[in-house]
mmCIF file of C-alpha atoms in Angstrom:
data_model
loop_
_atom_site.group_PDB
_atom_site.id
_atom_site.type_symbol
_atom_site.label_atom_id
_atom_site.label_comp_id
_atom_site.label_asym_id
_atom_site.label_seq_id
_atom_site.Cartn_x
_atom_site.Cartn_y
_atom_site.Cartn_z
ATOM 1 C CA UNK A 1 17.279 59.424 -35.548
ATOM 2 C CA UNK A 2 14.729 60.460 -38.151
ATOM 3 C CA UNK A 3 14.690 63.145 -40.507
ATOM 4 C CA UNK A 4 11.360 65.038 -40.656
ATOM 5 C CA UNK A 5 10.171 67.619 -43.279
ATOM 6 C CA UNK A 6 6.654 69.641 -42.597
ATOM 7 C CA UNK A 7 4.750 71.414 -45.373
ATOM 8 C CA UNK A 8 1.190 72.922 -45.761
ATOM 9 C CA UNK A 9 1.123 76.010 -43.556
ATOM 10 C CA UNK A 10 0.232 78.961 -44.607
ATOM 11 C CA UNK A 11 -2.494 81.965 -43.748
ATOM 12 C CA UNK A 12 -6.091 81.648 -43.747
ATOM 13 C CA UNK A 13 -9.051 83.444 -42.198
ATOM 14 C CA UNK A 14 -10.816 82.199 -39.049
ATOM 15 C CA UNK A 15 -13.135 79.481 -40.016
ATOM 16 C CA UNK A 16 -10.950 78.094 -42.778
ATOM 17 C CA UNK A 17 -9.062 74.942 -43.152
ATOM 18 C CA UNK A 18 -5.330 73.817 -43.545
ATOM 19 C CA UNK A 19 -3.596 70.431 -43.879
ATOM 20 C CA UNK A 20 -0.239 69.886 -42.760
ATOM 21 C CA UNK A 21 2.210 66.979 -43.911
ATOM 22 C CA UNK A 22 5.563 65.732 -42.334
ATOM 23 C CA UNK A 23 7.539 63.410 -44.294
ATOM 24 C CA UNK A 24 9.815 60.806 -42.167
ATOM 25 C CA UNK A 25 12.918 59.540 -43.635
ATOM 26 C CA UNK A 26 16.438 58.041 -42.776
ATOM 27 C CA UNK A 27 15.275 55.805 -39.839
ATOM 28 C CA UNK A 28 15.497 52.325 -39.261
ATOM 29 C CA UNK A 29 12.633 52.242 -36.714
ATOM 30 C CA UNK A 30 9.331 50.709 -38.238
ATOM 31 C CA UNK A 31 7.236 51.716 -35.252
ATOM 32 C CA UNK A 32 7.417 54.754 -33.250
ATOM 33 C CA UNK A 33 5.169 57.767 -31.573
ATOM 34 C CA UNK A 34 4.672 60.919 -33.810
ATOM 35 C CA UNK A 35 2.898 64.261 -33.087
ATOM 36 C CA UNK A 36 2.319 67.569 -34.075
ATOM 37 C CA UNK A 37 3.284 70.504 -31.442
ATOM 38 C CA UNK A 38 2.732 74.333 -32.076
ATOM 39 C CA UNK A 39 4.438 77.297 -30.437
ATOM 40 C CA UNK A 40 3.165 80.777 -30.328
ATOM 41 C CA UNK A 41 5.144 83.905 -29.730
ATOM 42 C CA UNK A 42 6.241 84.477 -25.983
ATOM 43 C CA UNK A 43 4.333 80.600 -25.436
ATOM 44 C CA UNK A 44 5.702 77.659 -24.741
ATOM 45 C CA UNK A 45 5.588 74.495 -27.081
ATOM 46 C CA UNK A 46 2.452 72.330 -26.770
ATOM 47 C CA UNK A 47 1.117 69.088 -27.945
ATOM 48 C CA UNK A 48 -1.375 69.449 -30.336
ATOM 49 C CA UNK A 49 -1.995 65.603 -31.592
ATOM 50 C CA UNK A 50 -0.134 62.767 -31.065
ATOM 51 C CA UNK A 51 -0.517 59.228 -32.806
ATOM 52 C CA UNK A 52 0.803 55.975 -31.659
ATOM 53 C CA UNK A 53 1.853 52.972 -33.935
ATOM 54 C CA UNK A 54 -1.598 51.158 -32.714
ATOM 55 C CA UNK A 55 -3.268 54.207 -34.398
ATOM 56 C CA UNK A 56 -4.177 55.369 -30.962
ATOM 57 C CA UNK A 57 -4.524 59.259 -30.925
ATOM 58 C CA UNK A 58 -4.295 62.090 -28.383
ATOM 59 C CA UNK A 59 -5.736 65.614 -28.943
ATOM 60 C CA UNK A 60 -5.341 68.630 -27.109
ATOM 61 C CA UNK A 61 -8.576 69.997 -25.855
ATOM 62 C CA UNK A 62 -8.464 73.216 -27.541
ATOM 63 C CA UNK A 63 -8.537 71.083 -30.957
ATOM 64 C CA UNK A 64 -10.599 68.603 -30.281
ATOM 65 C CA UNK A 65 -13.301 67.979 -32.829
ATOM 66 C CA UNK A 66 -11.266 70.313 -35.417
ATOM 67 C CA UNK A 67 -8.192 68.677 -35.894
ATOM 68 C CA UNK A 68 -7.339 65.122 -36.946
ATOM 69 C CA UNK A 69 -4.022 63.236 -36.932
ATOM 70 C CA UNK A 70 -3.216 60.490 -39.180
ATOM 71 C CA UNK A 71 -0.804 58.867 -41.091
ATOM 72 C CA UNK A 72 0.080 57.008 -44.073
ATOM 73 C CA UNK A 73 2.812 54.337 -43.115
ATOM 74 C CA UNK A 74 3.562 53.030 -46.817
ATOM 75 C CA UNK A 75 4.542 56.820 -47.274
ATOM 76 C CA UNK A 76 6.172 57.609 -43.936
ATOM 77 C CA UNK A 77 3.736 60.704 -43.879
ATOM 78 C CA UNK A 78 2.191 62.357 -40.961
ATOM 79 C CA UNK A 79 -0.679 64.581 -41.711
ATOM 80 C CA UNK A 80 -2.884 67.238 -39.541
ATOM 81 C CA UNK A 81 -6.071 68.133 -41.069
ATOM 82 C CA UNK A 82 -7.261 71.134 -39.313
ATOM 83 C CA UNK A 83 -10.780 72.616 -39.453
ATOM 84 C CA UNK A 84 -12.717 75.283 -38.395
ATOM 85 C CA UNK A 85 -9.218 77.248 -37.738
ATOM 86 C CA UNK A 86 -9.460 80.370 -35.043
ATOM 87 C CA UNK A 87 -7.007 83.226 -34.717
ATOM 88 C CA UNK A 88 -5.488 81.383 -31.335
ATOM 89 C CA UNK A 89 -4.425 78.370 -33.754
ATOM 90 C CA UNK A 90 -1.766 80.740 -34.932
ATOM 91 C CA UNK A 91 1.773 79.465 -34.351
ATOM 92 C CA UNK A 92 4.482 77.416 -35.819
ATOM 93 C CA UNK A 93 3.540 73.842 -35.928
ATOM 94 C CA UNK A 94 6.279 71.200 -35.596
ATOM 95 C CA UNK A 95 6.439 67.783 -36.601
ATOM 96 C CA UNK A 96 8.011 65.303 -33.874
ATOM 97 C CA UNK A 97 9.109 61.741 -33.332
ATOM 98 C CA UNK A 98 9.639 59.694 -30.254
ATOM 99 C CA UNK A 99 11.611 56.518 -31.593
ATOM 100 C CA UNK A 100 11.940 55.439 -27.798
ATOM 101 C CA UNK A 101 8.432 53.919 -27.832
ATOM 102 C CA UNK A 102 5.618 52.886 -30.416
ATOM 103 C CA UNK A 103 2.612 53.184 -27.811
ATOM 104 C CA UNK A 104 1.666 54.723 -24.477
ATOM 105 C CA UNK A 105 3.064 58.202 -26.036
ATOM 106 C CA UNK A 106 3.874 61.154 -24.067
ATOM 107 C CA UNK A 107 2.978 64.491 -24.798
ATOM 108 C CA UNK A 108 5.700 66.635 -23.351
ATOM 109 C CA UNK A 109 8.034 68.119 -26.026
ATOM 110 C CA UNK A 110 10.899 67.329 -24.062
ATOM 111 C CA UNK A 111 10.063 63.565 -24.829
ATOM 112 C CA UNK A 112 10.579 63.848 -28.483
ATOM 113 C CA UNK A 113 14.051 63.800 -29.833
ATOM 114 C CA UNK A 114 13.621 64.440 -33.707
ATOM 115 C CA UNK A 115 12.028 67.620 -34.995
ATOM 116 C CA UNK A 116 11.207 69.218 -38.058
ATOM 117 C CA UNK A 117 11.833 72.770 -38.940
ATOM 118 C CA UNK A 118 8.507 74.129 -38.511
ATOM 119 C CA UNK A 119 5.665 75.303 -40.745
ATOM 120 C CA UNK A 120 3.880 78.490 -39.947
ATOM 121 C CA UNK A 121 0.023 78.512 -39.517
ATOM 122 C CA UNK A 122 -1.672 81.948 -39.408
ATOM 123 C CA UNK A 123 -5.331 82.508 -39.106
ATOM 124 C CA UNK A 124 -6.863 85.988 -39.222
ATOM 125 C CA UNK A 125 -10.135 87.228 -37.681
#
């Protein structure tokens, strides 16, 4: 298992930017998939961006060109830079890890067994 702690959420106006961080600790694995997911009220949790140990990235269509996922392996930290935010980006954002694989990452939330507590992102029109 791995402990994940997110930070960086907040409230911004449409067109603004935020950068989320997720610090991972307590794990013995050196290679695994990590991702950002979000869940809006009354909606299912969905994958936003996922990165494997080789640096291959997946983005949901809704965020392509606006969000960038990255990681600092030396600091065990995952990032999500969010630009040109829209009201429909409003959601609780979660960091997650899949220790069972380090490439060919899956996108289904159920594949990820370790989750952070979430950080709220609110975008006003």
